[in-house]
Tab-separated table of C-alpha atoms in Angstrom:
chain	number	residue	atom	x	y	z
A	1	UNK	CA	91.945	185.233	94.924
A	2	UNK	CA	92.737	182.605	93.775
A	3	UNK	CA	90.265	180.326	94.737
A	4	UNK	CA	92.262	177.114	93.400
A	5	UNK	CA	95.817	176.032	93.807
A	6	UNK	CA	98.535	177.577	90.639
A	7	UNK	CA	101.273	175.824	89.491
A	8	UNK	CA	103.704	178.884	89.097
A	9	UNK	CA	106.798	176.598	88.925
A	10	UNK	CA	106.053	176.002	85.496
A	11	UNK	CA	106.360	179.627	84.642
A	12	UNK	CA	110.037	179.834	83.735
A	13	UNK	CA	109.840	183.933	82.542
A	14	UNK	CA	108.744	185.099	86.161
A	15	UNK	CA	111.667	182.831	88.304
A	16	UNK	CA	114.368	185.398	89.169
A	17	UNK	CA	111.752	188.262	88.893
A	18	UNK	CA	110.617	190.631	91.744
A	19	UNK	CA	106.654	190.503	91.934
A	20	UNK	CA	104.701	193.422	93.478
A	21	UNK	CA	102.695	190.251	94.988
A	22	UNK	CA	105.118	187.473	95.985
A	23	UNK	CA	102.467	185.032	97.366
A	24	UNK	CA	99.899	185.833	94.495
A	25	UNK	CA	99.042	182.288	94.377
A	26	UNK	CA	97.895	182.047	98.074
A	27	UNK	CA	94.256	182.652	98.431
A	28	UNK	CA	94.026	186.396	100.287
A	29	UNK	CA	92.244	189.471	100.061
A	30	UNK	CA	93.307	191.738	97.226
A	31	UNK	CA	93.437	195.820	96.337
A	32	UNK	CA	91.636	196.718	93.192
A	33	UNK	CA	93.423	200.386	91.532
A	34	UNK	CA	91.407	202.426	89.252
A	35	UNK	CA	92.810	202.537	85.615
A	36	UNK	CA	93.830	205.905	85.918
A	37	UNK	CA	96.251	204.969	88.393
A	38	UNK	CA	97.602	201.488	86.995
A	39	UNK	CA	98.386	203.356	83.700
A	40	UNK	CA	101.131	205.080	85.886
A	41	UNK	CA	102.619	202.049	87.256
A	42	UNK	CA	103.753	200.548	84.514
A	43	UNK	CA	107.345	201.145	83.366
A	44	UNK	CA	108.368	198.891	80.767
A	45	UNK	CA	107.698	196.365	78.092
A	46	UNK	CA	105.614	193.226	79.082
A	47	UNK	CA	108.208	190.237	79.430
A	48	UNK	CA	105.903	187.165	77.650
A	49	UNK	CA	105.882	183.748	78.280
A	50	UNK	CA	104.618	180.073	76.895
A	51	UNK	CA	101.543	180.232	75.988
A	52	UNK	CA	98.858	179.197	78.954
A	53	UNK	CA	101.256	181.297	81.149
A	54	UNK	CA	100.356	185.149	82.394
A	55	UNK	CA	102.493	188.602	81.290
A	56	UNK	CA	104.654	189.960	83.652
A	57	UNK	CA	104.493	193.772	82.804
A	58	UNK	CA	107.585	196.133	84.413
A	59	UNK	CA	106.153	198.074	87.052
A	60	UNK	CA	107.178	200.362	90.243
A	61	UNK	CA	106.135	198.487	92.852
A	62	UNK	CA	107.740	195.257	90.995
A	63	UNK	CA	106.406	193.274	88.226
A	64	UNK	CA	102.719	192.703	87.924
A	65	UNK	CA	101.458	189.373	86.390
A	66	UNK	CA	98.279	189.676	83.973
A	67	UNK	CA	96.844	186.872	81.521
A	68	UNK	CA	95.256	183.604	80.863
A	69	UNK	CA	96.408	179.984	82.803
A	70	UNK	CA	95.691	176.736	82.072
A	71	UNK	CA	93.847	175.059	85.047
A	72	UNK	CA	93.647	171.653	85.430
A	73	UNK	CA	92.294	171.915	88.959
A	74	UNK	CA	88.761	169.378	89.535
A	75	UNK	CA	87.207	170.518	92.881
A	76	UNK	CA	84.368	168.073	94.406
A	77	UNK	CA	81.580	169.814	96.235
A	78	UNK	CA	79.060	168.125	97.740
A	79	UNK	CA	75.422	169.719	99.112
A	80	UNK	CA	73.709	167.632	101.805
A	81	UNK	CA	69.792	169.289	102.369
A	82	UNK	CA	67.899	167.848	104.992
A	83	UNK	CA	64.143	168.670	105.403
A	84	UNK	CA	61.501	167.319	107.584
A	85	UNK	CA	58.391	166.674	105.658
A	86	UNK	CA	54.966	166.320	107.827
A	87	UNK	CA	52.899	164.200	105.771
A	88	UNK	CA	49.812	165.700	107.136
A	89	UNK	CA	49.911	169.087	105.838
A	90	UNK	CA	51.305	167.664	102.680
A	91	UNK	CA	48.030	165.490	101.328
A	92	UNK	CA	46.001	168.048	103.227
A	93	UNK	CA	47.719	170.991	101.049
A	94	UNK	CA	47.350	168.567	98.156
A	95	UNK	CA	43.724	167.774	98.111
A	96	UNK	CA	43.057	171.493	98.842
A	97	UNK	CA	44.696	171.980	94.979
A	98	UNK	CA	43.030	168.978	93.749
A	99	UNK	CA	39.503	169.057	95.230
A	100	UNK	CA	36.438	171.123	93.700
A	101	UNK	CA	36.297	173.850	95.752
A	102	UNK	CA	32.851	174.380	97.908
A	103	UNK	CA	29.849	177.225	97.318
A	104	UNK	CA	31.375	179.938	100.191
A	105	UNK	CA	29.634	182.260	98.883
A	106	UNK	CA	27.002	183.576	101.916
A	107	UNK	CA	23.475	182.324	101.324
A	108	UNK	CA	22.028	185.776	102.493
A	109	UNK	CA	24.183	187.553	100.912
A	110	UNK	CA	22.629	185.560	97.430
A	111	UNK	CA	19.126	186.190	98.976
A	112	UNK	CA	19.748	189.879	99.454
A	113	UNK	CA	21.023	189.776	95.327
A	114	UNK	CA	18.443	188.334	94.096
A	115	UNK	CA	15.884	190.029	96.437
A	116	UNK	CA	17.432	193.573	95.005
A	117	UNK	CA	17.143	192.497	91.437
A	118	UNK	CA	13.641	191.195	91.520
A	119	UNK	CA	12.303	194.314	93.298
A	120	UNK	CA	14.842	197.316	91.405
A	121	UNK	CA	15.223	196.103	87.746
A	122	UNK	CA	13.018	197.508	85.188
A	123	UNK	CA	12.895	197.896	81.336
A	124	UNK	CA	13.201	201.081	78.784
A	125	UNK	CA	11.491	201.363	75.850
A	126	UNK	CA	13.996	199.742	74.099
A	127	UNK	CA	13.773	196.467	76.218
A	128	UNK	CA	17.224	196.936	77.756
A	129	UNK	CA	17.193	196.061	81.384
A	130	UNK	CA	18.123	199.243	83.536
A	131	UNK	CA	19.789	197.609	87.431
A	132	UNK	CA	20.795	198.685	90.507
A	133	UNK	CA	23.981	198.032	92.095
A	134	UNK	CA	23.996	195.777	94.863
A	135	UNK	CA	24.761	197.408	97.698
A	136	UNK	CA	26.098	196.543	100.918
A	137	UNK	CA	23.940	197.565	104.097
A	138	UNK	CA	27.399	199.225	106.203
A	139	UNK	CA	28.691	200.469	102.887
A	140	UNK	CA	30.735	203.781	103.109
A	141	UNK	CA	33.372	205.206	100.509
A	142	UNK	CA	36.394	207.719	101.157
A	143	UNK	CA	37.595	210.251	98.739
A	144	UNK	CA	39.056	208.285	94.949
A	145	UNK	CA	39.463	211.122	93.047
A	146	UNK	CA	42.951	212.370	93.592
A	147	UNK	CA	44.489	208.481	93.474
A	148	UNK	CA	42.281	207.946	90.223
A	149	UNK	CA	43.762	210.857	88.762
A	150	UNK	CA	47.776	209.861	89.733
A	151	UNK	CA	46.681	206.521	88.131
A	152	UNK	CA	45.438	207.975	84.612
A	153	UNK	CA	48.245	210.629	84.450
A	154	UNK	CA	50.199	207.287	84.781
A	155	UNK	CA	48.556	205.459	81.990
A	156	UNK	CA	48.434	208.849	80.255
A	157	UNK	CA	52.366	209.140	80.078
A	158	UNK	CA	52.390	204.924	78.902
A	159	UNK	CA	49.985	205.973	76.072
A	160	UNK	CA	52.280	208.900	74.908
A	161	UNK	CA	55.328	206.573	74.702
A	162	UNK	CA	53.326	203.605	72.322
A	163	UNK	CA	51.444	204.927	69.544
A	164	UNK	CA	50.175	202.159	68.921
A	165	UNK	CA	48.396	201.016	71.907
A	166	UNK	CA	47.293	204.801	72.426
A	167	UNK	CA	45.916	204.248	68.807
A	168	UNK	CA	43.796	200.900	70.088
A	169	UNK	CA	43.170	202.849	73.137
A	170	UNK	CA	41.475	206.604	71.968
A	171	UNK	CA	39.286	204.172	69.930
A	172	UNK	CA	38.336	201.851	71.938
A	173	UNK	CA	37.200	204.722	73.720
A	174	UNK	CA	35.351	206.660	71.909
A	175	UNK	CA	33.493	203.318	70.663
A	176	UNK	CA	32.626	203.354	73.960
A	177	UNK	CA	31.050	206.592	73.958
A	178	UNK	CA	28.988	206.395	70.641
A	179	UNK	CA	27.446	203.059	71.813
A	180	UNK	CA	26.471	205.388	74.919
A	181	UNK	CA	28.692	203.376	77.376
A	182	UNK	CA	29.285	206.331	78.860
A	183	UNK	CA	28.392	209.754	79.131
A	184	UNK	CA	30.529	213.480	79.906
A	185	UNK	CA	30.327	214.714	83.248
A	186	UNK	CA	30.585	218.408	84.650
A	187	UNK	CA	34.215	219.016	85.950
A	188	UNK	CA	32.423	219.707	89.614
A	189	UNK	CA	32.102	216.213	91.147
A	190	UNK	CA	29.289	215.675	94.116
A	191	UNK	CA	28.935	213.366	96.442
A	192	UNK	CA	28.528	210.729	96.557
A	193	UNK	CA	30.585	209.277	93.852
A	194	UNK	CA	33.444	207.128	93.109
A	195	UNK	CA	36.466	206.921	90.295
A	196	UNK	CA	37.467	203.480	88.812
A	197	UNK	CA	40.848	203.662	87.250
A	198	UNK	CA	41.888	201.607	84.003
A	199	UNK	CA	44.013	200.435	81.842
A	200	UNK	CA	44.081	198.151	78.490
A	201	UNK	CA	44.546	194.689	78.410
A	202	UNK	CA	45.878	193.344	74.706
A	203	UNK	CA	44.695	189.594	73.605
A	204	UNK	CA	46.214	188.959	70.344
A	205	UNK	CA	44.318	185.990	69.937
A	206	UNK	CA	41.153	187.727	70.115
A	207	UNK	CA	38.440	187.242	66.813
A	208	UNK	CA	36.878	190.169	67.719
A	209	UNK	CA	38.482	193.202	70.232
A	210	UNK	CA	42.403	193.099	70.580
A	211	UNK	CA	42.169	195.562	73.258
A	212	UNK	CA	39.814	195.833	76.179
A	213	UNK	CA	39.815	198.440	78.723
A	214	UNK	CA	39.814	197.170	82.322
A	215	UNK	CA	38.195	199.085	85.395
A	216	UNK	CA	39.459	198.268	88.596
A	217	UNK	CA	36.387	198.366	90.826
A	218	UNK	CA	38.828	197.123	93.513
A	219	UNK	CA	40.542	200.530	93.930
A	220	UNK	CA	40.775	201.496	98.009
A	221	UNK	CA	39.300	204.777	98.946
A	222	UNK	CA	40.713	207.428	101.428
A	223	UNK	CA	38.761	205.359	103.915
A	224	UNK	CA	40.513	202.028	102.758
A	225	UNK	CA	36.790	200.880	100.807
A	226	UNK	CA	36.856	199.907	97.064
A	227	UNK	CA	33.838	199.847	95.403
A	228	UNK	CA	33.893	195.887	94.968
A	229	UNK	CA	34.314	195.975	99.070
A	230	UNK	CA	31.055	197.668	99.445
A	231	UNK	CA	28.884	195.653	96.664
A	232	UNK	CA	27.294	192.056	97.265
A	233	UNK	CA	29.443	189.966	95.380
A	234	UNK	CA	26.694	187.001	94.648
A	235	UNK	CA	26.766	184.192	92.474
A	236	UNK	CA	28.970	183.863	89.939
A	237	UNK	CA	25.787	194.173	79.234
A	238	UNK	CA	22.958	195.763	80.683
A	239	UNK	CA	22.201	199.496	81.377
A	240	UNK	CA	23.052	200.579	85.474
A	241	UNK	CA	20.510	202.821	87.052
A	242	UNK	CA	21.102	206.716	87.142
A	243	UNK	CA	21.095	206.427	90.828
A	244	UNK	CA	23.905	204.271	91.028
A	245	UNK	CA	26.063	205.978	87.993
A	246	UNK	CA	27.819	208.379	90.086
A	247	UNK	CA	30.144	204.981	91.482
A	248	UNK	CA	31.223	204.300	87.955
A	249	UNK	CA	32.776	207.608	86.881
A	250	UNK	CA	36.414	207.701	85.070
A	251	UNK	CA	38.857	210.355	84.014
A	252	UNK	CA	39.869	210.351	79.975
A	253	UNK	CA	40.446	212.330	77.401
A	254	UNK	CA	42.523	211.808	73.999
A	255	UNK	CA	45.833	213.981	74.464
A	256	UNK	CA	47.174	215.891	76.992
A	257	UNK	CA	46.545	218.881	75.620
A	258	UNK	CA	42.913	218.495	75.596
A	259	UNK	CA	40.978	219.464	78.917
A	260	UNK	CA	40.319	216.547	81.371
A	261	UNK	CA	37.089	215.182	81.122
A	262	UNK	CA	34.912	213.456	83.662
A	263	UNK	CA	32.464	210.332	82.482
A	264	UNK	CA	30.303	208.040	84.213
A	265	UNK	CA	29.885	204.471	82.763
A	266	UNK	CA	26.187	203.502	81.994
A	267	UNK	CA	26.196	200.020	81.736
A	268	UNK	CA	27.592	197.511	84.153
A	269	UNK	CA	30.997	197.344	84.291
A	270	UNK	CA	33.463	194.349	84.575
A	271	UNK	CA	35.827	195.332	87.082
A	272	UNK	CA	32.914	195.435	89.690
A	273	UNK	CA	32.687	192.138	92.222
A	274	UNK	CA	28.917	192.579	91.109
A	275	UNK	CA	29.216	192.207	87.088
A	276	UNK	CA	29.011	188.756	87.017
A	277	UNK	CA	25.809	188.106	89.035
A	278	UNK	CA	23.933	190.847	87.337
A	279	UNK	CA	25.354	190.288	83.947
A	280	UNK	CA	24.010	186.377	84.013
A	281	UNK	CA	20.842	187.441	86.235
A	282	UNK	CA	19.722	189.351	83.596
A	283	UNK	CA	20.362	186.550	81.034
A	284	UNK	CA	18.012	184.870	82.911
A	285	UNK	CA	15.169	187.232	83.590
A	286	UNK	CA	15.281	187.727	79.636
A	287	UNK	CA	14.737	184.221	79.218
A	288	UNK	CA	11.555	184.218	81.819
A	289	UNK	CA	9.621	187.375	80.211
A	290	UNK	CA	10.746	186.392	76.557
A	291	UNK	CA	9.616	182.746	76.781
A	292	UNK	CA	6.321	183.193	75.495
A	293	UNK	CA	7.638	184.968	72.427
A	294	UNK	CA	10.928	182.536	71.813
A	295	UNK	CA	10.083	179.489	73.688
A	296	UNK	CA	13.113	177.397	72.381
A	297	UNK	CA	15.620	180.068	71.632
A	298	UNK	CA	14.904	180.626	75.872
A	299	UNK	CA	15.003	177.479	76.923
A	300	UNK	CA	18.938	177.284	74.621
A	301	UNK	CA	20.310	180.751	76.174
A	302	UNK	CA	18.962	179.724	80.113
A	303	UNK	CA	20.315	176.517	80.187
A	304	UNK	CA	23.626	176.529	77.525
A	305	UNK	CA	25.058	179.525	78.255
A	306	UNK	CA	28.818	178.926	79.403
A	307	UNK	CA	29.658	182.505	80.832
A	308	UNK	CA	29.193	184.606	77.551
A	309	UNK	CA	29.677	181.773	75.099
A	310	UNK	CA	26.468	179.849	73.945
A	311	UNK	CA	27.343	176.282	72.455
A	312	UNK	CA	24.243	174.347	71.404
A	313	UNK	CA	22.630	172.871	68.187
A	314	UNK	CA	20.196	171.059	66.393
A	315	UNK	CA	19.216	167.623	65.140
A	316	UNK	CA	18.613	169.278	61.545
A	317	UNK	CA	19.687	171.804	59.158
A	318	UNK	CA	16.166	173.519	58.925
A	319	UNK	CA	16.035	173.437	62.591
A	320	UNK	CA	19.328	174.917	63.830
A	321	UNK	CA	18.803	177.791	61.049
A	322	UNK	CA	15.377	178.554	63.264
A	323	UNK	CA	16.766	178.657	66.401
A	324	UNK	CA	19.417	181.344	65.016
A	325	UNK	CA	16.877	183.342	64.128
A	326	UNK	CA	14.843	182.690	67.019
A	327	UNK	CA	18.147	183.439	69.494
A	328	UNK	CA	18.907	186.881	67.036
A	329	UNK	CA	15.372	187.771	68.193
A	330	UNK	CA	15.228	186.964	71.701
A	331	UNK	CA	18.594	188.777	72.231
A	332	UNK	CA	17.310	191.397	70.367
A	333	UNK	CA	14.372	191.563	72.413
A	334	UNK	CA	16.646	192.866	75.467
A	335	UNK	CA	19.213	195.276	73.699
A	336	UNK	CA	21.793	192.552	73.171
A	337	UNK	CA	23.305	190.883	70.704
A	338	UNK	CA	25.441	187.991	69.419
A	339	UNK	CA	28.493	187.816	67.695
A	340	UNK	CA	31.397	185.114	66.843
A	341	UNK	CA	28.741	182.822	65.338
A	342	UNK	CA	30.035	179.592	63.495
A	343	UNK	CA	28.776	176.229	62.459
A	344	UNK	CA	29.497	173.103	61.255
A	345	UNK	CA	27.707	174.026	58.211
A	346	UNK	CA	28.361	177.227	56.919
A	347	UNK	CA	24.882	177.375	55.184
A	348	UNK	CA	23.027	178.183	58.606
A	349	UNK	CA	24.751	181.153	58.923
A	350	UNK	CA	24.196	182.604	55.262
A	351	UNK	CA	21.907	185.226	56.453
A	352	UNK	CA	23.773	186.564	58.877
A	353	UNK	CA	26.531	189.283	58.035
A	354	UNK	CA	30.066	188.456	58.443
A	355	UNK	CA	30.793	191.008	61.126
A	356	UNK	CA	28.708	188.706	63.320
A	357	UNK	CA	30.406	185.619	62.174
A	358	UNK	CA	33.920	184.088	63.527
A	359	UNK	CA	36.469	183.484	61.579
A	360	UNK	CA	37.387	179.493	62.725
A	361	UNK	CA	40.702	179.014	59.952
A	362	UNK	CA	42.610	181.817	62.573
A	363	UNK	CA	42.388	178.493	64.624
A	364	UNK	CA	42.666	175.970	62.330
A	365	UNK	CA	45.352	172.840	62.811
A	366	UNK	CA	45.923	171.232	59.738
A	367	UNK	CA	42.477	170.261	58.065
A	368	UNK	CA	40.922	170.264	61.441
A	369	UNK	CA	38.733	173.530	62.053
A	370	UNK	CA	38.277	174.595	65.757
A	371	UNK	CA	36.634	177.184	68.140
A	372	UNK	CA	37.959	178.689	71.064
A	373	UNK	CA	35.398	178.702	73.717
A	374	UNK	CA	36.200	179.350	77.432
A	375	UNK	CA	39.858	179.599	76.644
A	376	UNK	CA	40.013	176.007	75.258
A	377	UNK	CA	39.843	174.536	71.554
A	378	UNK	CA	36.975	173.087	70.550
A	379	UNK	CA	36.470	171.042	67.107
């Protein structure tokens, strides 16, 4: 300090004095003191000057100047940067970003999914599709218990310190467990199995759930194996065989007080690298032994379905009121069922009840109604 010249001529108060820092306004290296030991230094009355000008307070080892200055002091800097582009791996690196990115996706690895489906899924009573996880053919898993557990006593403590979202939480939850999304499991775990870990995920914007718990299917094992490394990932809510339930089991339980429980999930799970392909594999094979009974409502759901939002219509009001009905039934048909309906006529809709229906003015802009569908507005 300092880092700029000081005009201290212009200080008339501090000319005949004796400075503890003669040279002060040469740029150096200084000596900070603790307060406690500057409080002792001083011995007298501050001597003051013009205003713009530092203090010079009395002290022992000479006077010690301490204020404001006025600085008129304009410093140019310049910064020269010099890089060497190579045009190559530029427009390579930028049609990577821009371009549509190819299938990569092994084509035996879709053959073996599909091959697994077609020979292991069956149908309850109910018409709900019961599936088998895909499995890998060198798939091994190491021990997930003990870093599943760290991770819930983890979200554990984060639910104890927000109410609220342990609120959203416990009830999302339990939810879960009345719809029989999963079951209680003895304390004593066998192998094989495998713990997912989770945690919530809050959408505001959301019509109908604000919070969704999250599995992470792509927690490593003692062996350094997730779950999602050991299942066919395929092509990008239906029940998960018995067999397979034992890799979808998660610690939970309302308080900390209460005893830890052990669940496994019953349906398939997002979270898994699998979800997707058996999720809208199943969509399909509902359409193909349904199509007899709901030939157009089939024929809607196989070919405009855009991930889990439907977007289709009619050229008529009596028409698009009977392929409601008919798409109500044919989702029916396989233990599913639609929700976040809306129209351009509200009419259509009357006989549906509003818990099924969306509520489009949450989106509105100005007079203009709109949908959010895939994350985008739609009018």
């Amino acid at each position: 300090m300092p880092n700029f010249p000081i005009k201290y001529h212009e200080w008339p108060h501090i000319k005949y004095l004796t400075l503890s820092d003669p040279t002060f306004y040469i740029e150096n290296e200084i000596d900070i003191l603790g307060a406690d030991v500057f409080m002792t230094l001083i011995s007298g009355t501050p001597i003051m000057g013009p205003k713009g000008t530092p203090s010079a307070l009395p002290a022992k080892l000479g006077h010690l100047l301490s204020g404001t200055i006025n600085t008129r002091y304009n410093q140019n800097s310049s910064l020269i940067c010099h890089t060497l582009l190579n045009i190559n791996h530029s427009l390579k690196h930028f049609w990577e970003l821009e371009s549509v990115p190819k299938d990569i996706s092994s084509k035996d690895e879709d053959e073996l999914c599909e091959s697994i489906f077609v020979n292991s899924h069956i149908r309850n009573a109910d018409g709900r599709y019961i599936l088998k996880l895909p499995f890998r053919d060198d798939s091994s898993l190491g021990d997930s218990k003990e870093g599943a557990l760290k991770r819930f006593y983890s979200l554990e403590r984060k639910l104890h310190s927000n109410n609220q979202l342990k609120e959203q939480y416990t009830e999302f939850m339990k939810e879960y467990q009345n719809l029989g999304h999963m079951t209680p499991l003895a304390l004593d775990v066998k192998s094989p199995h495998y713990f997912l870990p989770h945690h919530g995920v809050i959408n505001d914007n959301s019509s109908t759930t604000k919070l969704r718990v999250v599995f992470d299917g792509s927690f490593k094992s003692t062996n350094g194996n997730s779950l999602n490394d050991i299942l066919l990932t395929c092509k990008k809510l239906q029940l998960i065989s018995q067999d397979d339930a034992c890799f979808q089991q998660i610690f939970w339980r309302k308080s900390p007080e209460e005893p830890l429980g052990i669940f496994k999930l019953n349906t398939v799970t997002y979270g898994t690298s699998c979800a997707p392909f058996l999720a809208i594999r199943t969509l399909k094979q509902l359409c193909e032994d349904e199509k007899h009974r709901f030939p157009q409502a089939a024929k809607l759901a196989k070919d405009h379905f855009y991930v889990d939002d439907l977007l289709a219509g009619a050229d008529s009001f009596d028409s698009t009121r009977k392929i409601v009905h008919e798409l109500q039934n044919l989702m029916s048909a396989g233990g599913l069922e639609l929700r976040k309906w809306s129209c351009t006529y509200p009419e259509v809709l009357s006989d549906l009840p509003n818990t099924l229906k969306t509520n489009i003015s949450s989106h509105s802009l100005d007079y203009e109604s709109t949908q959010k569908i895939l994350g985008l507005f739609w009018d």
